[in-house]
Amino acid sequence: MAESDHPIHTPDQLLARYQAVRGHSVALAAGLSEEDCCAQSMPDASPVKWHLAHVTWFFEIFILEELEQDFRPFHPAFRMLFNSYYNGVGDRHARAQRGLLTRPALREVLAYRDNVDRRMAGLIGGVQAGRAARLAALVELGLHHEQQHQELLLTDVKHLFSMSPLYPALYSAAPSAGPPAFDPASDERKPLPPASSQPGWLCFEGGVSQMGHDGRGFGFDNEGPRHRVFVEPFMLARGLVSNARYLEFIAAGGYDDPRHWLSEGWEWRCSLGVHAPFYWRRDEAGGWNEFTLRGLQLLEPDAPVNHLSYYEADACARWCGARLPTEAEWEHAAALHEPSFQDLYGSRWQWTSSSYAPYPGYRPAGGAIGEYNGKFMVNQYVLRGSSCATPPGHARRSYRNFFPAGARWQFTGLRLAQSTRQSTPQVR
Amino acid sequence: MAESDHPIHTPDQLLARYQAVRGHSVALAAGLSEEDCCAQSMPDASPVKWHLAHVTWFFEIFILEELEQDFRPFHPAFRMLFNSYYNGVGDRHARAQRGLLTRPALREVLAYRDNVDRRMAGLIGGVQAGRAARLAALVELGLHHEQQHQELLLTDVKHLFSMSPLYPALYSAAPSAGPPAFDPASDERKPLPPASSQPGWLCFEGGVSQMGHDGRGFGFDNEGPRHRVFVEPFMLARGLVSNARYLEFIAAGGYDDPRHWLSEGWEWRCSLGVHAPFYWRRDEAGGWNEFTLRGLQLLEPDAPVNHLSYYEADACARWCGARLPTEAEWEHAAALHEPSFQDLYGSRWQWTSSSYAPYPGYRPAGGAIGEYNGKFMVNQYVLRGSSCATPPGHARRSYRNFFPAGARWQFTGLRLAQSTRQSTPQVR
Amino acid sequence: MAESDHPIHTPDQLLARYQAVRGHSVALAAGLSEEDCCAQSMPDASPVKWHLAHVTWFFEIFILEELEQDFRPFHPAFRMLFNSYYNGVGDRHARAQRGLLTRPALREVLAYRDNVDRRMAGLIGGVQAGRAARLAALVELGLHHEQQHQELLLTDVKHLFSMSPLYPALYSAAPSAGPPAFDPASDERKPLPPASSQPGWLCFEGGVSQMGHDGRGFGFDNEGPRHRVFVEPFMLARGLVSNARYLEFIAAGGYDDPRHWLSEGWEWRCSLGVHAPFYWRRDEAGGWNEFTLRGLQLLEPDAPVNHLSYYEADACARWCGARLPTEAEWEHAAALHEPSFQDLYGSRWQWTSSSYAPYPGYRPAGGAIGEYNGKFMVNQYVLRGSSCATPPGHARRSYRNFFPAGARWQFTGLRLAQSTRQSTPQVR
Amino acid sequence: MAESDHPIHTPDQLLARYQAVRGHSVALAAGLSEEDCCAQSMPDASPVKWHLAHVTWFFEIFILEELEQDFRPFHPAFRMLFNSYYNGVGDRHARAQRGLLTRPALREVLAYRDNVDRRMAGLIGGVQAGRAARLAALVELGLHHEQQHQELLLTDVKHLFSMSPLYPALYSAAPSAGPPAFDPASDERKPLPPASSQPGWLCFEGGVSQMGHDGRGFGFDNEGPRHRVFVEPFMLARGLVSNARYLEFIAAGGYDDPRHWLSEGWEWRCSLGVHAPFYWRRDEAGGWNEFTLRGLQLLEPDAPVNHLSYYEADACARWCGARLPTEAEWEHAAALHEPSFQDLYGSRWQWTSSSYAPYPGYRPAGGAIGEYNGKFMVNQYVLRGSSCATPPGHARRSYRNFFPAGARWQFTGLRLAQSTRQSTPQVR
């Protein structure tokens, strides 16, 4: 993000936005006990308490430590305990042992948040003129970072609760009278509009296209630089693949026929014994339930299928006679015909066949903060759009989410693509 | 490969080519004992005997079984024993247990080769007119398949011998008076011309470019369809990174500083304790030797560095202030200025940052043979060019080799690239 | 335990004892937060909350379910959630996932305890005459079971806290003015009397000896039947091996010389990188601290060495020119000269060289409760005596504790033995 | 073995015995190819070639190196390559990589054998008078060592061949006209006499008994010192458990009911998916075959069951209402009533419930040779008797074979025992 293009907030605006985003994190954890906030269900997931502390750490380490007068850390051990992966900051606590941090207690983490919020308010209100732009850029980055963790907090709690035979619910099962302004579990509380009932496709002629963040508003470094790509003609489905359609894939033996699968996907499916999406559970009568943040619910046929790995998305697409889109295709289509699509945002992240790689000319920032995105650009696949767990205002067209091909605990679904022209097989 | 574009061989030409390629496989194993040919040093590598049998199986299963009159298998168990990964053909022997197949003996596998060669000669000489084109296409595919395994045979024997404290040599250490017509260990027998002494770069303006196989001559299905890409301006190094340059990377602490590494690469480096290229061995005085097919040899500073993983190539490139090229950049540069580069072919495979993915419109062949390439298109990276172990006539500009990022036992090196324009870091 | 030998308590006595033991469990957890009680630091350890629930489950499942009129379970899922390993009771929650049970909350588990305690009080006060003996036997078993878990609760919390860089303390570091009636962390709060300052040995002539529980008072089934063994002449050390002695073993290179170690012990030591007892930590000056329930403390040279694996105990004994005692030797010596020894009880469990095996004529009880001890009699080693974490009144001469050879997180130490007569080596 | 008790051979006698035993090893490998002799089917098994070299190494390192004038090693690398586990001798080749030693070739190992045999003959014929007794003791040890490997060679080849879908046979399936003088596969070539048709038991009153090697003839150090034990009254089955009886165990759901199993045994059974003895294979009609050194054969109901793990033997015994004998019981019974038993020797090794531990007063020899037995005395169980693969003259009453509880590839079976008196369960 070029600073010159950055809409400079007034200190008051910046502070208001800071407080809104920060407050939202705490609100998300409202229904959780100390124990819920402490447990870690797998190495890939982090405890809620750790999320709440780490996003605070981000502000303390990357902003206060640089810009605050007479900086003193809230607690000397926190620098290490809540460092996620920044080698430039120093040592860090082993990722798989975050759930063993019963101390500091949740209330101490909340006190840490309060302390940093107070100091940040002071800094925002009183920063030196020459540092204001840099401060604003860093705060903006920190807030988008916190929003990413807001979504992870929900996916990680969902995973934790799914491990319990009691299937706890984060949200009440009863539909609320009116939807809240922001509803992270919206797709879990009320039936979705039938997402896939119009199975139509939109066709694109392709050609040279621009992709990447255009410099207006915030974007992560991995969304730039904006550059040109050539897109061959293709079609993209208006809607997402629904549970009903996915049930057909299962009924047709999709999980039992290696011909639909990538070789590595087949090994994955066999070694883990996968035979349905991640949170689907059979009831005693053989019907399907789905574990949600409202607890175990009857599977809704019309809702978009959720919690697919890349391997499953790819296999189902193949079985449908289609394929995953590339991220260039997705962005091209979204730029041209956004209103024509359903569920581009706010429903399911959409796997693309594009591995997560730097755009031409990509250069990370210097220092530890440069580790934010760039060092993960191998063996991960890009997801586009956003999900029902993405905080409001966080998604955008150039956004690049990324996960390994076997990841299933994110809100991940499938939008089909096809090439308009296909090759002639070599041997026929 | 469209058949219409295929230069139809006369039966005699086809047979001569068949016999040349087939004979070469046996010649490669000439210096090996029964025991050398049977052992399997890791699941990723196969025994020489298995390679010799599997490439024969390919002709028997995919050609003779379809086109031979009164087809009868040479041995009923071979269909399963020497099936590599074709689910469409049926069961297969566990990959990691290929080295336990002490039976059939090497001489029985050679008898299998003779038998299939005799039957193939009969078929080539007497195929029905209407099947001739299909036969020629299949034979061509089988021969390129066999050539791929010729290279694998050498890389796998090299790996096996590297596991022995005796460091056996496949080839005599004494330089031969004159080079043979084909010399799979050429880079191991004589000093290479100083590959990296001209550290210059070639600059490309980019633009819309065609890439992929153009239909003239043989190409694997994954090389097509030919399609357009947009290439942003870039530079590509004329030569490969040399051992001397790589030694500088090591001396500068390259293996000890996570800032040079992809996050996953750093974990890989730490968990395996990697601190030098795969076959480098310290001598007692602290100098470096390199294990080669001629046995343990003093490291040659001017030779291109060999046996790098993707992670190491990426880290060294980053330390050099450069990056890996994409496969589109590599192919674009090779198409425009092939003579200006050193070691494009015949020295080291060159890692690209492009994950192995289908080209737009790619469609594999029907049936089991369609499993040849397509199902591996995830979590692998494309290598371009060819190596000193690649058989003559096998490499071409559109060739896409691919391996996982941690693979080191192939003849893999590094050619640097740079973007001409770079992004402005988000936070500065 | 033969019932006829059992000192039948009056209902009032039995209830008082029940309430004392049950109350002690809750008292042990007094200094712990909800989070401390929920976390599980390794599959071998259980959360405090799980311990508190499981011992309650034992009374509910094995007593109330059989003897209570109109039995109704407190919560239908608890039968499965808090089943440790009783196949006869049905399914059970995966051991390694006990730490993910954030629900039920600690307060719900305490409510479960209250509920069961109330029902048990009713049952003890009103049992049918014909069932009184059986009830008393089962209650006694349940209370000894709970006492076993009281020790495990402490060892498991110690392990959890040792994983935190903050090294939390369960007990205040300041020595208490007067020792409490029962002091589970006594060896951690005050300097021990110099345990090993009299390095003398007691000699035994051996002969036919009785071993096993004699039927007076409670004993677990694995302590019987009482039977005869022949004990060859031996010596047993009066005291335990001290930290100071163990430091000599380390200083002499004990951890670096495979000749002192069992072959499997050496592999264990190398694969885990063990080079000191489990909770020893070097400070920055190179001195040794020991993590205790009071937090990190300077190592006390005179205290008995703690937290040894069988492998370490065996290696140190060998280095001392001695060996581990058998359990028959230990019990024989304790029966004859208990007052002559130091630290037989209440300090460190003492490894014996006896694998945990049934005594001749051993027969477990019928039904699920028969799984209590018998099914673990393979690949474990017997420990005798008791530790500073063992509840008062729980230890006795015939007590057989048992753990796998690599276990280190129990309070395990070393008492040396020697054979009076030794063999002549075969080859000399 | 006390040397004074040793029947000193004349040099000629010693040499003749040396040559007989050494020749037998080579004879065992007669039907095997170079490839058969090189492959290693699992880390626990060694290649035949390695066995042939290692037993030769034993003579070279432990005898020639000490006693030969002007000793020079046959090959400097062999000291390391063929060292099994003697830390006192120095480094050794990684056990799991023995199958990668394609060099030295089999013929080089046979040349090594010839060389050492020639030098040993010279030494035996010309040893200094003062060293004759030591030489004789060492040679005797070396020959018994070689005999142990003769049995291992057969068990390891059997395992290797069992991994091949071709199920190769080491011995011809046709029954030989007359049995050879020694017949390692006797139980595999001809139907056994119905071993278990007399299901009777022999009763023993027990009491103080002597056990261990009595010093007459050769014994390994772990068989001594002879010492007293007290044996409580017991019964021991005359015959071994037959295949027919084991089939009843299977038919009764023995593999599916955890109540029959040790807890660790049940985990073992579940994690490996065990449901029958190691080499049993179902044919297409649902009948049972057994893989033998004669290839795949119909299961013989009357033959003793073979290739059981300790866990399976224990579970089957429990299901029979019996238990495994201790090694003291086994030796006591064999001493008193050897002729009354069937298959004590030469059929199946018999699991005992005794963990492999030192006898009271056991002291290994000094130096590297002291590593022979003592360092394995943990987490292994003693087997008594001998098997059909044990060389003639190798078995004896005090012999202690030992393997981990999960080992199945040895010729291991089951003889039942019972205690005459049993305990009264604690809770009834």
Short mmCIF file of N, CA, C and O in Angstrom, two decimals, chain A residues 1 3 87 134 138 208 218-221 225 227-230 232 258 262-264 310-311 355 360-363 365 375-379 381 419 421-423 425-428, chain B residues 1 3 87 134 138 208 218-221 225 227-230 232 258 262-264 310-311 355 361-363 365 375-379 381 419 421-423 425-428:
data_model
loop_
_atom_site.label_atom_id
_atom_site.label_comp_id
_atom_site.label_asym_id
_atom_site.label_seq_id
_atom_site.Cartn_x
_atom_site.Cartn_y
_atom_site.Cartn_z
N MET A 1 0.84 -1.18 0.00
CA MET A 1 0.00 0.00 0.00
C MET A 1 0.88 1.24 0.00
O MET A 1 1.66 1.47 0.93
N GLU A 3 1.81 4.79 0.75
CA GLU A 3 1.24 5.66 1.78
C GLU A 3 0.55 6.86 1.19
O GLU A 3 -0.44 7.36 1.71
N ASN A 87 10.61 -14.34 13.31
CA ASN A 87 11.99 -14.60 13.72
C ASN A 87 12.72 -13.31 14.04
O ASN A 87 13.60 -13.28 14.90
N ARG A 134 3.15 7.07 9.11
CA ARG A 134 3.64 5.74 9.42
C ARG A 134 2.77 5.08 10.50
O ARG A 134 2.44 3.91 10.41
N LEU A 138 0.63 1.65 10.14
CA LEU A 138 0.85 0.51 11.04
C LEU A 138 -0.42 0.14 11.78
O LEU A 138 -0.72 -1.04 11.97
N VAL A 208 -5.86 -9.72 -21.97
CA VAL A 208 -4.97 -9.12 -20.98
C VAL A 208 -5.81 -8.40 -19.93
O VAL A 208 -6.71 -7.64 -20.27
N PHE A 218 -6.89 0.04 1.97
CA PHE A 218 -5.89 -0.88 2.49
C PHE A 218 -5.81 -2.15 1.66
O PHE A 218 -6.81 -2.65 1.13
N GLY A 219 -4.60 -2.66 1.55
CA GLY A 219 -4.38 -3.99 0.99
C GLY A 219 -3.13 -4.57 1.62
O GLY A 219 -2.19 -3.83 1.94
N PHE A 220 -3.12 -5.89 1.83
CA PHE A 220 -1.89 -6.50 2.33
C PHE A 220 -0.82 -6.49 1.24
O PHE A 220 -1.13 -6.41 0.04
N ASP A 221 0.41 -6.60 1.67
CA ASP A 221 1.50 -6.52 0.68
C ASP A 221 1.38 -7.61 -0.39
O ASP A 221 1.76 -7.42 -1.54
N PRO A 225 2.40 -6.18 -6.40
CA PRO A 225 1.90 -5.02 -7.15
C PRO A 225 0.82 -5.41 -8.17
O PRO A 225 0.76 -6.55 -8.60
N HIS A 227 -0.65 -5.89 -11.60
CA HIS A 227 0.13 -6.30 -12.78
C HIS A 227 -0.83 -6.91 -13.81
O HIS A 227 -2.00 -7.13 -13.54
N ARG A 228 -0.26 -7.18 -14.96
CA ARG A 228 -1.07 -7.70 -16.05
C ARG A 228 -0.96 -9.22 -16.15
O ARG A 228 0.11 -9.80 -15.90
N VAL A 229 -2.06 -9.85 -16.45
CA VAL A 229 -2.06 -11.28 -16.72
C VAL A 229 -2.87 -11.51 -17.98
O VAL A 229 -3.69 -10.67 -18.37
N PHE A 230 -2.64 -12.64 -18.63
CA PHE A 230 -3.47 -13.01 -19.77
C PHE A 230 -4.39 -14.13 -19.33
O PHE A 230 -3.96 -15.15 -18.81
N GLU A 232 -7.16 -16.82 -20.54
CA GLU A 232 -7.81 -17.49 -21.68
C GLU A 232 -9.32 -17.58 -21.40
O GLU A 232 -9.74 -17.54 -20.25
N PRO A 258 -10.62 -43.46 -7.09
CA PRO A 258 -9.41 -42.63 -7.19
C PRO A 258 -9.34 -41.84 -8.48
O PRO A 258 -8.57 -40.88 -8.55
N LEU A 262 -6.79 -36.10 -7.25
CA LEU A 262 -5.35 -35.95 -7.36
C LEU A 262 -4.69 -37.10 -6.61
O LEU A 262 -5.22 -37.58 -5.60
N SER A 263 -3.54 -37.53 -7.08
CA SER A 263 -2.87 -38.66 -6.45
C SER A 263 -2.61 -38.39 -4.96
O SER A 263 -2.88 -39.23 -4.09
N GLU A 264 -2.10 -37.20 -4.68
CA GLU A 264 -1.83 -36.85 -3.29
C GLU A 264 -3.13 -36.72 -2.49
O GLU A 264 -3.18 -37.03 -1.30
N TYR A 310 -8.84 -28.62 -0.21
CA TYR A 310 -8.55 -28.42 -1.64
C TYR A 310 -8.76 -29.72 -2.40
O TYR A 310 -9.30 -29.75 -3.50
N TYR A 311 -8.32 -30.82 -1.80
CA TYR A 311 -8.41 -32.12 -2.47
C TYR A 311 -9.86 -32.48 -2.77
O TYR A 311 -10.19 -32.99 -3.84
N SER A 355 -1.46 -21.70 -6.75
CA SER A 355 -0.64 -21.79 -5.56
C SER A 355 -0.29 -20.37 -5.12
O SER A 355 -0.20 -19.45 -5.93
N PRO A 360 4.52 -10.64 -9.67
CA PRO A 360 5.79 -10.13 -10.25
C PRO A 360 6.15 -8.77 -9.65
O PRO A 360 5.31 -7.87 -9.64
N GLY A 361 7.34 -8.68 -9.13
CA GLY A 361 7.80 -7.44 -8.52
C GLY A 361 7.47 -7.33 -7.05
O GLY A 361 7.79 -6.32 -6.42
N TYR A 362 6.87 -8.36 -6.49
CA TYR A 362 6.55 -8.32 -5.05
C TYR A 362 7.82 -8.20 -4.21
O TYR A 362 8.80 -8.90 -4.44
N ARG A 363 7.78 -7.32 -3.23
CA ARG A 363 8.90 -7.16 -2.32
C ARG A 363 8.35 -6.90 -0.93
O ARG A 363 7.62 -5.91 -0.74
N ALA A 365 8.13 -5.82 3.10
CA ALA A 365 8.72 -4.73 3.88
C ALA A 365 10.00 -5.22 4.55
O ALA A 365 10.22 -6.42 4.73
N LYS A 375 6.85 -15.12 3.55
CA LYS A 375 7.58 -16.38 3.79
C LYS A 375 6.68 -17.61 3.77
O LYS A 375 7.17 -18.71 3.97
N PHE A 376 5.40 -17.41 3.50
CA PHE A 376 4.50 -18.56 3.43
C PHE A 376 4.19 -18.98 2.00
O PHE A 376 3.31 -19.82 1.78
N MET A 377 4.92 -18.42 1.05
CA MET A 377 4.54 -18.61 -0.35
C MET A 377 5.09 -19.89 -0.94
O MET A 377 5.84 -19.87 -1.92
N VAL A 378 4.69 -21.00 -0.36
CA VAL A 378 5.03 -22.31 -0.92
C VAL A 378 4.04 -23.34 -0.38
O VAL A 378 3.65 -23.28 0.79
N ASN A 379 3.60 -24.23 -1.26
CA ASN A 379 2.72 -25.34 -0.86
C ASN A 379 1.45 -24.89 -0.15
O ASN A 379 0.98 -25.56 0.77
N TYR A 381 -2.51 -22.92 -1.17
CA TYR A 381 -3.36 -22.54 -2.28
C TYR A 381 -4.22 -21.34 -1.90
O TYR A 381 -4.62 -21.20 -0.74
N SER A 419 -12.80 -24.30 -18.72
CA SER A 419 -12.17 -23.66 -19.88
C SER A 419 -13.12 -23.78 -21.05
O SER A 419 -13.74 -24.83 -21.26
N ARG A 421 -12.22 -23.62 -24.22
CA ARG A 421 -11.57 -24.50 -25.19
C ARG A 421 -10.75 -25.52 -24.44
O ARG A 421 -10.06 -25.18 -23.48
N GLN A 422 -10.77 -26.73 -24.90
CA GLN A 422 -9.97 -27.76 -24.23
C GLN A 422 -9.01 -28.40 -25.22
O GLN A 422 -9.23 -28.41 -26.42
N SER A 423 -7.96 -28.99 -24.69
CA SER A 423 -6.94 -29.61 -25.53
C SER A 423 -7.45 -30.93 -26.09
O SER A 423 -8.38 -31.54 -25.58
N PRO A 425 -6.62 -34.67 -26.45
CA PRO A 425 -5.69 -35.57 -25.77
C PRO A 425 -4.61 -36.06 -26.72
O PRO A 425 -4.85 -36.28 -27.91
N GLN A 426 -3.46 -36.23 -26.17
CA GLN A 426 -2.26 -36.65 -26.88
C GLN A 426 -2.45 -37.99 -27.60
O GLN A 426 -2.13 -38.16 -28.75
N VAL A 427 -2.98 -38.95 -26.84
CA VAL A 427 -3.19 -40.28 -27.41
C VAL A 427 -4.68 -40.50 -27.48
O VAL A 427 -5.38 -40.35 -26.49
N ARG A 428 -5.19 -40.84 -28.65
CA ARG A 428 -6.65 -41.04 -28.73
C ARG A 428 -6.97 -42.23 -29.63
O ARG A 428 -6.11 -42.71 -30.36
N MET B 1 -0.42 -34.29 -27.85
CA MET B 1 0.16 -34.25 -29.18
C MET B 1 -0.91 -34.65 -30.18
O MET B 1 -1.44 -35.75 -30.13
N GLU B 3 -2.30 -36.14 -33.32
CA GLU B 3 -1.69 -37.16 -34.17
C GLU B 3 -1.39 -36.64 -35.56
O GLU B 3 -0.42 -37.02 -36.19
N ASN B 87 -4.20 -46.51 -11.26
CA ASN B 87 -5.37 -47.13 -10.66
C ASN B 87 -6.23 -47.81 -11.70
O ASN B 87 -6.86 -48.82 -11.43
N ARG B 134 -2.05 -44.72 -34.19
CA ARG B 134 -2.19 -44.88 -32.74
C ARG B 134 -0.99 -45.65 -32.17
O ARG B 134 -0.44 -45.30 -31.12
N LEU B 138 1.62 -44.28 -29.34
CA LEU B 138 1.83 -44.99 -28.09
C LEU B 138 3.29 -45.40 -27.92
O LEU B 138 3.85 -45.33 -26.81
N VAL B 208 2.64 -10.09 -23.95
CA VAL B 208 1.89 -11.32 -24.20
C VAL B 208 2.78 -12.30 -24.94
O VAL B 208 3.43 -11.93 -25.93
N PHE B 218 7.21 -34.66 -30.52
CA PHE B 218 6.55 -35.20 -29.34
C PHE B 218 6.51 -34.20 -28.20
O PHE B 218 7.45 -33.42 -28.01
N GLY B 219 5.43 -34.26 -27.45
CA GLY B 219 5.34 -33.53 -26.18
C GLY B 219 4.41 -34.27 -25.25
O GLY B 219 3.44 -34.88 -25.72
N PHE B 220 4.70 -34.24 -23.97
CA PHE B 220 3.76 -34.85 -23.03
C PHE B 220 2.49 -34.01 -22.95
O PHE B 220 2.50 -32.80 -23.26
N ASP B 221 1.44 -34.64 -22.51
CA ASP B 221 0.15 -33.92 -22.47
C ASP B 221 0.22 -32.69 -21.58
O ASP B 221 -0.44 -31.69 -21.84
N PRO B 225 -2.44 -27.32 -23.48
CA PRO B 225 -2.33 -26.73 -24.82
C PRO B 225 -1.47 -25.46 -24.80
O PRO B 225 -1.32 -24.81 -23.77
N HIS B 227 -0.73 -21.77 -25.14
CA HIS B 227 -1.66 -20.72 -24.72
C HIS B 227 -0.88 -19.43 -24.48
O HIS B 227 0.36 -19.42 -24.48
N ARG B 228 -1.62 -18.37 -24.23
CA ARG B 228 -1.00 -17.07 -24.04
C ARG B 228 -0.82 -16.74 -22.56
O ARG B 228 -1.68 -17.09 -21.75
N VAL B 229 0.26 -16.10 -22.27
CA VAL B 229 0.48 -15.60 -20.90
C VAL B 229 1.01 -14.18 -21.03
O VAL B 229 1.55 -13.80 -22.07
N PHE B 230 0.87 -13.42 -19.97
CA PHE B 230 1.47 -12.10 -19.95
C PHE B 230 2.67 -12.13 -19.02
O PHE B 230 2.58 -12.54 -17.86
N GLU B 232 5.56 -9.98 -17.21
CA GLU B 232 6.05 -8.64 -16.85
C GLU B 232 7.58 -8.59 -17.06
O GLU B 232 8.24 -9.62 -17.08
N PRO B 258 17.05 -17.61 9.47
CA PRO B 258 15.72 -17.90 8.94
C PRO B 258 15.20 -16.81 8.01
O PRO B 258 14.26 -17.06 7.25
N LEU B 262 11.92 -19.51 3.21
CA LEU B 262 10.50 -19.70 3.38
C LEU B 262 10.26 -20.36 4.73
O LEU B 262 11.08 -21.14 5.21
N SER B 263 9.15 -20.05 5.34
CA SER B 263 8.87 -20.59 6.67
C SER B 263 8.90 -22.12 6.66
O SER B 263 9.52 -22.76 7.50
N GLU B 264 8.25 -22.69 5.67
CA GLU B 264 8.24 -24.15 5.57
C GLU B 264 9.64 -24.69 5.26
O GLU B 264 10.01 -25.77 5.70
N TYR B 310 14.04 -27.20 -3.55
CA TYR B 310 13.40 -25.92 -3.86
C TYR B 310 13.68 -24.91 -2.75
O TYR B 310 13.95 -23.74 -3.00
N TYR B 311 13.61 -25.39 -1.50
CA TYR B 311 13.79 -24.49 -0.36
C TYR B 311 15.19 -23.87 -0.37
O TYR B 311 15.35 -22.68 -0.10
N SER B 355 4.18 -23.52 -9.40
CA SER B 355 3.69 -24.82 -8.98
C SER B 355 3.17 -25.55 -10.21
O SER B 355 2.74 -24.94 -11.19
N GLY B 361 -7.28 -25.20 -20.33
CA GLY B 361 -7.81 -26.09 -21.36
C GLY B 361 -7.19 -27.47 -21.35
O GLY B 361 -7.53 -28.31 -22.17
N TYR B 362 -6.30 -27.73 -20.41
CA TYR B 362 -5.68 -29.06 -20.34
C TYR B 362 -6.72 -30.13 -20.07
O TYR B 362 -7.57 -29.98 -19.19
N ARG B 363 -6.61 -31.24 -20.78
CA ARG B 363 -7.50 -32.36 -20.56
C ARG B 363 -6.71 -33.64 -20.77
O ARG B 363 -6.16 -33.85 -21.85
N ALA B 365 -5.79 -37.66 -21.34
CA ALA B 365 -6.36 -38.71 -22.17
C ALA B 365 -7.33 -39.54 -21.34
O ALA B 365 -7.29 -39.55 -20.11
N LYS B 375 -2.69 -36.22 -12.58
CA LYS B 375 -3.08 -36.38 -11.18
C LYS B 375 -2.00 -35.96 -10.20
O LYS B 375 -2.20 -36.07 -9.00
N PHE B 376 -0.87 -35.50 -10.70
CA PHE B 376 0.19 -35.06 -9.80
C PHE B 376 0.25 -33.54 -9.64
O PHE B 376 1.20 -33.01 -9.06
N MET B 377 -0.77 -32.87 -10.16
CA MET B 377 -0.68 -31.41 -10.25
C MET B 377 -1.09 -30.71 -8.96
O MET B 377 -2.02 -29.90 -8.93
N VAL B 378 -0.38 -30.99 -7.89
CA VAL B 378 -0.58 -30.28 -6.63
C VAL B 378 0.68 -30.42 -5.79
O VAL B 378 1.34 -31.48 -5.78
N ASN B 379 1.07 -29.34 -5.15
CA ASN B 379 2.20 -29.37 -4.22
C ASN B 379 3.50 -29.89 -4.83
O ASN B 379 4.29 -30.58 -4.17
N TYR B 381 6.68 -28.51 -7.76
CA TYR B 381 7.18 -27.33 -8.46
C TYR B 381 7.85 -27.75 -9.76
O TYR B 381 8.46 -28.82 -9.84
N SER B 419 12.78 -9.33 -11.01
CA SER B 419 11.80 -8.46 -11.63
C SER B 419 12.46 -7.11 -11.89
O SER B 419 13.21 -6.60 -11.05
N ARG B 421 10.84 -4.26 -12.27
CA ARG B 421 10.19 -3.29 -11.40
C ARG B 421 9.76 -3.99 -10.13
O ARG B 421 9.25 -5.10 -10.16
N GLN B 422 9.92 -3.32 -9.02
CA GLN B 422 9.51 -3.92 -7.76
C GLN B 422 8.51 -3.05 -7.06
O GLN B 422 8.44 -1.84 -7.26
N SER B 423 7.75 -3.67 -6.21
CA SER B 423 6.71 -2.96 -5.49
C SER B 423 7.33 -2.07 -4.42
O SER B 423 8.45 -2.27 -3.97
N PRO B 425 7.18 -1.26 -0.62
CA PRO B 425 6.64 -1.93 0.55
C PRO B 425 5.50 -1.12 1.15
O PRO B 425 5.50 0.11 1.16
N GLN B 426 4.55 -1.84 1.64
CA GLN B 426 3.34 -1.32 2.23
C GLN B 426 3.64 -0.35 3.38
O GLN B 426 3.09 0.72 3.48
N VAL B 427 4.49 -0.84 4.27
CA VAL B 427 4.84 -0.02 5.43
C VAL B 427 6.30 0.37 5.28
O VAL B 427 7.15 -0.48 5.11
N ARG B 428 6.57 1.64 5.34
CA ARG B 428 7.98 2.04 5.19
C ARG B 428 8.31 3.17 6.13
O ARG B 428 7.41 3.79 6.70
#
